[in-house]
Tab-separated table of C-alpha atoms in Angstrom:
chain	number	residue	atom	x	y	z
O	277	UNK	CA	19.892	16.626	9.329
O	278	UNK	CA	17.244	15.358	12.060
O	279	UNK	CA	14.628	13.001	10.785
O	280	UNK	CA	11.387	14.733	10.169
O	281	UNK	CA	7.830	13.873	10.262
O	282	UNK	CA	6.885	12.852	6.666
O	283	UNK	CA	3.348	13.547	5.464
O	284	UNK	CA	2.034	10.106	4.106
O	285	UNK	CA	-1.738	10.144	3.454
O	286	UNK	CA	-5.061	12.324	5.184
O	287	UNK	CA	-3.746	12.407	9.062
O	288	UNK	CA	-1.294	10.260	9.208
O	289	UNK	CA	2.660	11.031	9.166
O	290	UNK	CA	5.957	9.153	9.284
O	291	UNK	CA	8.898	9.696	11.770
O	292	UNK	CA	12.215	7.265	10.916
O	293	UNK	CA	13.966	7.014	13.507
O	294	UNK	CA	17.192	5.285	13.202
O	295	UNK	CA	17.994	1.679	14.055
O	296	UNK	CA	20.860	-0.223	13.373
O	297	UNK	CA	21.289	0.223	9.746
O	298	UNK	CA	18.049	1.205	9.125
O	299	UNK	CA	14.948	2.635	11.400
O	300	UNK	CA	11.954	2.481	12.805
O	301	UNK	CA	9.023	4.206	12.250
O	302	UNK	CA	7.082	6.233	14.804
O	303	UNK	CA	3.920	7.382	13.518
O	304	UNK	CA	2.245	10.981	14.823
O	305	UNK	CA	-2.001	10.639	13.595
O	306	UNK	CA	-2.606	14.712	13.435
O	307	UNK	CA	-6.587	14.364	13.385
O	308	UNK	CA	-8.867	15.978	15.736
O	309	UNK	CA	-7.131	14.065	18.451
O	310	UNK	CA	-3.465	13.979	18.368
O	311	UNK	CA	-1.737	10.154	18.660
O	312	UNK	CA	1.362	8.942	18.589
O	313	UNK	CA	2.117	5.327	17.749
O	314	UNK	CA	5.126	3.907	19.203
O	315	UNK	CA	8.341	5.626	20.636
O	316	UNK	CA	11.332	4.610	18.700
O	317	UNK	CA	14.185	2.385	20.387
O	318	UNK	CA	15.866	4.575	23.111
O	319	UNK	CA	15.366	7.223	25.642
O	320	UNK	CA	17.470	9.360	23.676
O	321	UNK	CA	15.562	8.840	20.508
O	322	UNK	CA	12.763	11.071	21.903
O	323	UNK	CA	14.869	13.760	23.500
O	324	UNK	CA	16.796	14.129	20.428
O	325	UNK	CA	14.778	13.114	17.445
O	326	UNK	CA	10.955	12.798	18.550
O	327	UNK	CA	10.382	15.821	20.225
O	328	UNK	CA	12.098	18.406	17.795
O	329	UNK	CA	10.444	16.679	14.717
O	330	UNK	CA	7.161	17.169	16.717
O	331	UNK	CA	8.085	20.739	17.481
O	332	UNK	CA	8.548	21.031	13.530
O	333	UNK	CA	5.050	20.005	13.074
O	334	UNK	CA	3.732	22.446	16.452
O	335	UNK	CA	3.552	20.346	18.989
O	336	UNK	CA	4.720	19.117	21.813
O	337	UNK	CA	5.021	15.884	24.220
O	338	UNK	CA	2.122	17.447	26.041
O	339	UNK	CA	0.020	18.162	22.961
O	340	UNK	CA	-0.456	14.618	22.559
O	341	UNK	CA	-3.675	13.024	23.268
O	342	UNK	CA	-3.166	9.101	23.152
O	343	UNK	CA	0.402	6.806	23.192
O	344	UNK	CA	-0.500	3.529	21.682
O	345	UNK	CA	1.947	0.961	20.754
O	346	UNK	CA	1.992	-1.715	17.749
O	347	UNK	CA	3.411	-4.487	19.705
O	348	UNK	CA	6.004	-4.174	22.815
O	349	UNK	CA	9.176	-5.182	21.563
O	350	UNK	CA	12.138	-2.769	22.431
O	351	UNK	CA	12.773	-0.935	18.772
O	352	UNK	CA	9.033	0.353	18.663
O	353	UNK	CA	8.680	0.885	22.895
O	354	UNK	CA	11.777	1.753	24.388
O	355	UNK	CA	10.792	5.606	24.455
O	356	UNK	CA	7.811	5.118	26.533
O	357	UNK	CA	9.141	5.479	29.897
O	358	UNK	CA	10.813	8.864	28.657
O	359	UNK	CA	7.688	10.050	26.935
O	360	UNK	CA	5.702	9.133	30.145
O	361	UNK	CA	7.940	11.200	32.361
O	362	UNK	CA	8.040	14.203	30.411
O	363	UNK	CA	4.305	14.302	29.250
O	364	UNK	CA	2.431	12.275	32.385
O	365	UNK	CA	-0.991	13.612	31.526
O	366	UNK	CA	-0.429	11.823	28.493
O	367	UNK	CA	-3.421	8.828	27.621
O	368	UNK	CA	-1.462	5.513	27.396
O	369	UNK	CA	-3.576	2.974	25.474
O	370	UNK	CA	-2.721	-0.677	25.164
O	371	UNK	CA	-4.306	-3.866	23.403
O	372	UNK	CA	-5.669	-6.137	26.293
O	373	UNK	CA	-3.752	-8.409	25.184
O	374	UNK	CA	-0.514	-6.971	25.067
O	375	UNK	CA	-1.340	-4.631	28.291
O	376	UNK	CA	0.988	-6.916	30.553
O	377	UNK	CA	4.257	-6.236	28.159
O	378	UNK	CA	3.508	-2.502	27.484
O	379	UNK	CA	4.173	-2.094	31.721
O	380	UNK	CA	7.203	-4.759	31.925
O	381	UNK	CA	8.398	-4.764	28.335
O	382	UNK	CA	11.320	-5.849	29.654
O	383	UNK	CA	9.732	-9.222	31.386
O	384	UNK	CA	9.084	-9.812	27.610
O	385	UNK	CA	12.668	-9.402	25.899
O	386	UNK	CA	13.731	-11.495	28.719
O	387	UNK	CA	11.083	-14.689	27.250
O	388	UNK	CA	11.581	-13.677	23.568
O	389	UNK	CA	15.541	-13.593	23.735
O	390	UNK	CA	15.890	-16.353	26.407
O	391	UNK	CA	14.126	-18.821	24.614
O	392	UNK	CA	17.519	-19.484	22.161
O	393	UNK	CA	19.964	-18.125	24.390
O	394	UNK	CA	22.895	-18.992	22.239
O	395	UNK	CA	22.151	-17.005	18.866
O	396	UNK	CA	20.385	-14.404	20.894
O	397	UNK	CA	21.861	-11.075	22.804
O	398	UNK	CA	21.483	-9.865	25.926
O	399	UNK	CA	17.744	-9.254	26.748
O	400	UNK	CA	16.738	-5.629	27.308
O	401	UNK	CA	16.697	-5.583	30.853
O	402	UNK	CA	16.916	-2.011	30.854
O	403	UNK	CA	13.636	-1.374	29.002
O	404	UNK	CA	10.677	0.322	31.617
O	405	UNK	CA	7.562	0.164	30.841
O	406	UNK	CA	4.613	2.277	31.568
O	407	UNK	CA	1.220	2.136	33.802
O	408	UNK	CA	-1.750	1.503	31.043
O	409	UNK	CA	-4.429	4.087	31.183
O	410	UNK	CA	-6.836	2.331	29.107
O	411	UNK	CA	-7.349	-0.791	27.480
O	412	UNK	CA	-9.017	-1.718	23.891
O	413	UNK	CA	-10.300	-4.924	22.580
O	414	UNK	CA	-9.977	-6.349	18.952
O	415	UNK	CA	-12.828	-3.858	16.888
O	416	UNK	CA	-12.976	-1.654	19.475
O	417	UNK	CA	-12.364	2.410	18.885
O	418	UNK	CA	-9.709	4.811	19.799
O	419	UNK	CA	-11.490	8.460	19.790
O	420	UNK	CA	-13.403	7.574	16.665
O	421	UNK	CA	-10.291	7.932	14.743
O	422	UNK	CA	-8.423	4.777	14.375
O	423	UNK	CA	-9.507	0.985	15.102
O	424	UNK	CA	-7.779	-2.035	16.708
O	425	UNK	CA	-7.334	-5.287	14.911
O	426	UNK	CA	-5.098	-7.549	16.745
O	427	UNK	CA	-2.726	-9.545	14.276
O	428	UNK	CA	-0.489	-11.775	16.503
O	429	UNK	CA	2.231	-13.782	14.862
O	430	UNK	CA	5.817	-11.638	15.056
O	431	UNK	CA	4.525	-11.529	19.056
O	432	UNK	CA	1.350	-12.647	20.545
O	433	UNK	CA	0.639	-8.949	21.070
O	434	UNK	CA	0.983	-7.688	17.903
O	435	UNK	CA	-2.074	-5.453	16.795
O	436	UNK	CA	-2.448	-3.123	13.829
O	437	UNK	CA	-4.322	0.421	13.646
O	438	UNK	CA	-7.231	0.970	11.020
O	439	UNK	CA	-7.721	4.788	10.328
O	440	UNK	CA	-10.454	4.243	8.564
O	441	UNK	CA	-10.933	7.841	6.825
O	442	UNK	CA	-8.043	6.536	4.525
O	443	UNK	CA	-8.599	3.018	4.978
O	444	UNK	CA	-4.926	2.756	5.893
O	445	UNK	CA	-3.668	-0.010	8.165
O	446	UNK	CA	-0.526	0.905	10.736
O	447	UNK	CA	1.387	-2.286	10.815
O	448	UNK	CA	4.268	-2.365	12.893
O	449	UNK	CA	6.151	-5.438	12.593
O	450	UNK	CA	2.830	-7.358	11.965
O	451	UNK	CA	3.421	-8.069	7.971
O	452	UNK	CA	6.888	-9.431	7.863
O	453	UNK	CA	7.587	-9.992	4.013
O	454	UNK	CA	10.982	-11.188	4.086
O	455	UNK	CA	12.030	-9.520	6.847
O	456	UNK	CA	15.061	-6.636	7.720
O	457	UNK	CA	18.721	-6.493	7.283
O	458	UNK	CA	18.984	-7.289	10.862
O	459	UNK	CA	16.650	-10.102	10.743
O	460	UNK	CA	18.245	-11.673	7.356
O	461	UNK	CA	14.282	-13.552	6.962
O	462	UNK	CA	11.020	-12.716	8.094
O	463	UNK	CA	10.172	-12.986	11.845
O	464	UNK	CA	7.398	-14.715	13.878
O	465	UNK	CA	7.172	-16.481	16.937
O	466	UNK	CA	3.645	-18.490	15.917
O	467	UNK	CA	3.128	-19.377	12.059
O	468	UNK	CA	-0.361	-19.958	12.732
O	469	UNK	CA	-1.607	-16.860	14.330
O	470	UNK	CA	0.762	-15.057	11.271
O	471	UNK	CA	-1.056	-16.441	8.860
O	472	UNK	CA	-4.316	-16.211	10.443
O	473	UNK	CA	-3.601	-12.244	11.272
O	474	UNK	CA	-2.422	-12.442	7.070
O	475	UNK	CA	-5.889	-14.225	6.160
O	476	UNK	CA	-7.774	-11.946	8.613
O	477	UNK	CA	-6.120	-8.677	6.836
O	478	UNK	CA	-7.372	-9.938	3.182
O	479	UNK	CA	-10.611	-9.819	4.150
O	480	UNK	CA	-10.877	-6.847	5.892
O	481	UNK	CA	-11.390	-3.653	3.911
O	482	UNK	CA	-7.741	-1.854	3.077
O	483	UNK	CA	-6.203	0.550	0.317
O	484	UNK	CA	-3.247	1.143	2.429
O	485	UNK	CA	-0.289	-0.155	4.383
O	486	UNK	CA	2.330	1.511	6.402
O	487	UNK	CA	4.532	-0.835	8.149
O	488	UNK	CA	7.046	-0.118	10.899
O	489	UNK	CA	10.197	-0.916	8.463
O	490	UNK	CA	11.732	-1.263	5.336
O	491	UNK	CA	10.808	-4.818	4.671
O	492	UNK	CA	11.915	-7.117	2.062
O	493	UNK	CA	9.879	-8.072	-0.892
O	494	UNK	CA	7.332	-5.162	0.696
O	495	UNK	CA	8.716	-2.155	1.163
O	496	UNK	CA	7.315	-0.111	4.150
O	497	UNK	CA	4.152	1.907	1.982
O	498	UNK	CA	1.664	0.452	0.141
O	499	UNK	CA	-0.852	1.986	-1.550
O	500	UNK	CA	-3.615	0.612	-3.735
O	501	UNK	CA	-6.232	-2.321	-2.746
O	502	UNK	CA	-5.150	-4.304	-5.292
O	503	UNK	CA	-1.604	-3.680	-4.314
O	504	UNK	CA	-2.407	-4.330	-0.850
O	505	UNK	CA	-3.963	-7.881	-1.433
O	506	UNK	CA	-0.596	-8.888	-3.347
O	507	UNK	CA	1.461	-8.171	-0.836
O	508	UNK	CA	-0.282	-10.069	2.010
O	509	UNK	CA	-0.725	-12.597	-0.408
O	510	UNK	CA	3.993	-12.197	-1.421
O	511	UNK	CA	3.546	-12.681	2.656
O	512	UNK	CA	1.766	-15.850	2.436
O	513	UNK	CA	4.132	-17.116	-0.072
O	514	UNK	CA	7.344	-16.439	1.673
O	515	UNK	CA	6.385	-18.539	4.135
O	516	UNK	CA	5.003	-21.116	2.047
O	517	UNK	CA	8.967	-20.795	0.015
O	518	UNK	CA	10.472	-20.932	4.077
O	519	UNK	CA	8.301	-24.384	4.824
O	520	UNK	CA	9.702	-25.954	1.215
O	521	UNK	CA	13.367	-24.989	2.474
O	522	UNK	CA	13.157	-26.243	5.616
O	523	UNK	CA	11.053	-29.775	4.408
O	524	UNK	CA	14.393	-30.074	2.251
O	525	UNK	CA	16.675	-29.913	4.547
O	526	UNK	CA	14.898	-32.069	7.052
O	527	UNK	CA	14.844	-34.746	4.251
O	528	UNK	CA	18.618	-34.224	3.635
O	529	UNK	CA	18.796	-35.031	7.393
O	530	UNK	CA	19.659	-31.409	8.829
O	531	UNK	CA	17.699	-30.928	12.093
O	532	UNK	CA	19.561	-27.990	13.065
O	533	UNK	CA	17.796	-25.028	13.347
O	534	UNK	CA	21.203	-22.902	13.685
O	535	UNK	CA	22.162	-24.324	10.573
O	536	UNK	CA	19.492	-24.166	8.649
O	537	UNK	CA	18.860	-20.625	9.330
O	538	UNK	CA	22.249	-19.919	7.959
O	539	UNK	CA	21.521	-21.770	4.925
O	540	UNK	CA	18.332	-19.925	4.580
O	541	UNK	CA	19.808	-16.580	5.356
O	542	UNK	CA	22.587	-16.968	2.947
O	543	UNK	CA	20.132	-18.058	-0.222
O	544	UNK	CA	17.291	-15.774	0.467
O	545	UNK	CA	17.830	-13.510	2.741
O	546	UNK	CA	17.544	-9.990	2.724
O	547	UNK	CA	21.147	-9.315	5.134
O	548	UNK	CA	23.398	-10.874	7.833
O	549	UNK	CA	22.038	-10.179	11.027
O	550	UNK	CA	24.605	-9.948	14.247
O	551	UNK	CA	22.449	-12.602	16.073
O	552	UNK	CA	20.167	-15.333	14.459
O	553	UNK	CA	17.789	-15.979	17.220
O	554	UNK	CA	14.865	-13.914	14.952
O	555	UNK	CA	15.613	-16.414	11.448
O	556	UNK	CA	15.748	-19.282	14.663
O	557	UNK	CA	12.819	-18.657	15.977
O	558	UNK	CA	10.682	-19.150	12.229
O	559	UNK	CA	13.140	-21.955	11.489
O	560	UNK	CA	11.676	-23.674	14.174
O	561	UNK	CA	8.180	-22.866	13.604
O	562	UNK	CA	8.619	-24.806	10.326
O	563	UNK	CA	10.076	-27.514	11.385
O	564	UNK	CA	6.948	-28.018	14.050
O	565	UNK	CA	4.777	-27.367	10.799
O	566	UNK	CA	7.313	-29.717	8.556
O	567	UNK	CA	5.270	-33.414	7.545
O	568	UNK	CA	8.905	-34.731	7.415
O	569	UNK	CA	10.045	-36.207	10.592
């Protein structure tokens, strides 16, 4: 059976769309407006998962209002040049700061997976991006319905989407816990803008989080204020328990951020990813943050 649109609170609803062993979510906000948030990994994925679960809920491609993205990497944007051709009246919407990567997305898997060539796979040089209709700061509005707050971290353009009738964040990959089965540990790029976009988040006023996966030590809903502070603050400490690993091993004399990964993986990780250039990438950003030289 084809993955359907799954009511989760007031407007907002939950596509999974498959990925790897897992999936990702694309989410459809049904208010007044209609918006879709991200597009799923593949061309295919909206031909033969995205449209029919929209035509389940009445729609279709060109009932759609506004296309707005939670960050550009390839799982959550790969459908936008498909969506774009088949619905080009449609209102594409991009942070300003991540307005560059939504039109050459795959400029940006090129940098993110050239960086560590040798734990990482082929970029996507096959992703296409799209022309940006319309560009939002952090604070600023989208129809009245939903509100940008940009959380880099996991990518510099990372931004979440605050509906605030429900006072329900859309994450994306912007809360990391301890990461995916295809990750094997939480993912980000900069430690300090994640845990600035973390500290930013607990102050802001939330009851709700839906995040673009299945995350470790999170889950992927989370309801509750109280609930929600505890789980940025499970976010905070993961990568306080990440910085103590990596400090160890530096003292042990391990500089390798290959290895270290592995060892890091294999005690707390959530799975055994194909490539290791995600659990690379934080390695790394601890040992820049590590006292221990």
């Amino acid at each position: 059976m084809k993955p359907t649109f799954q009511p989760i609170i007031g407007a907002i609803k939950l596509l999974k769309v498959p990925f790897g062993t897992s999936w990702t979510g694309v989410v459809l906000v049904d208010d007044e407006k209609k918006i879709l948030i991200d597009s799923g990994a593949l061309l295919n994925d909206v031909d033969e998962i995205l449209i029919p679960a929209l035509e389940k809920e009445g729609y279709t491609l060109n009932d759609i209002d506004f296309l707005i993205n939670t960050h550009s990497h390839g799982d959550h944007i790969g459908g936008y040049a498909r969506i774009r051709e088949l619905a080009p009246k449609i209102t594409v919407v991009a942070a300003d700061s991540d307005r560059e990567n939504v039109e050459n997305p795959a400029a940006l898997a090129v940098r993110t997976r050239g960086k560590y060539p040798a734990v990482s796979p082929t970029p996507q040089s096959y992703l296409k991006g799209v022309k940006v209709d319309y560009v939002l700061h952090d604070k600023e509005e989208l129809a009245g319905i939903l509100t940008l707050i940009e959380t880099p971290g996991h990518d510099g353009g990372c931004v979440c989407w605050y509906d605030k009738k429900t006072k329900t964040i859309i994450t994306g990959d912007s809360l990391q816990g301890n990461g995916t089965d295809a990750q094997g540990i939480g993912f980000y790029q900069d430690l300090d803008l994640y845990r600035n976009s973390l500290r930013k988040l607990l102050f802001a006023d939330i009851e709700n989080v839906l995040c673009g996966h299945d995350y470790d030590r999170l889950g992927y809903w989370i309801s509750g204020k109280e609930a929600v502070k505890a789980a940025l603050q499970r976010c905070f400490s993961i990568t306080d328990f990440y910085q103590q690993f990596v400090d160890a091993e530096l003292s042990l004399g391990n500089t390798e951020p290959k290895e270290i990964a592995e060892k890091l993986i294999s005690q707390y990780g959530c799975g055994t990813p194909n490539y290791l250039f995600m659990a690379v990438y934080t390695v790394c950003e601890h040992i820049k943050h590590s006292q221990i030289r």
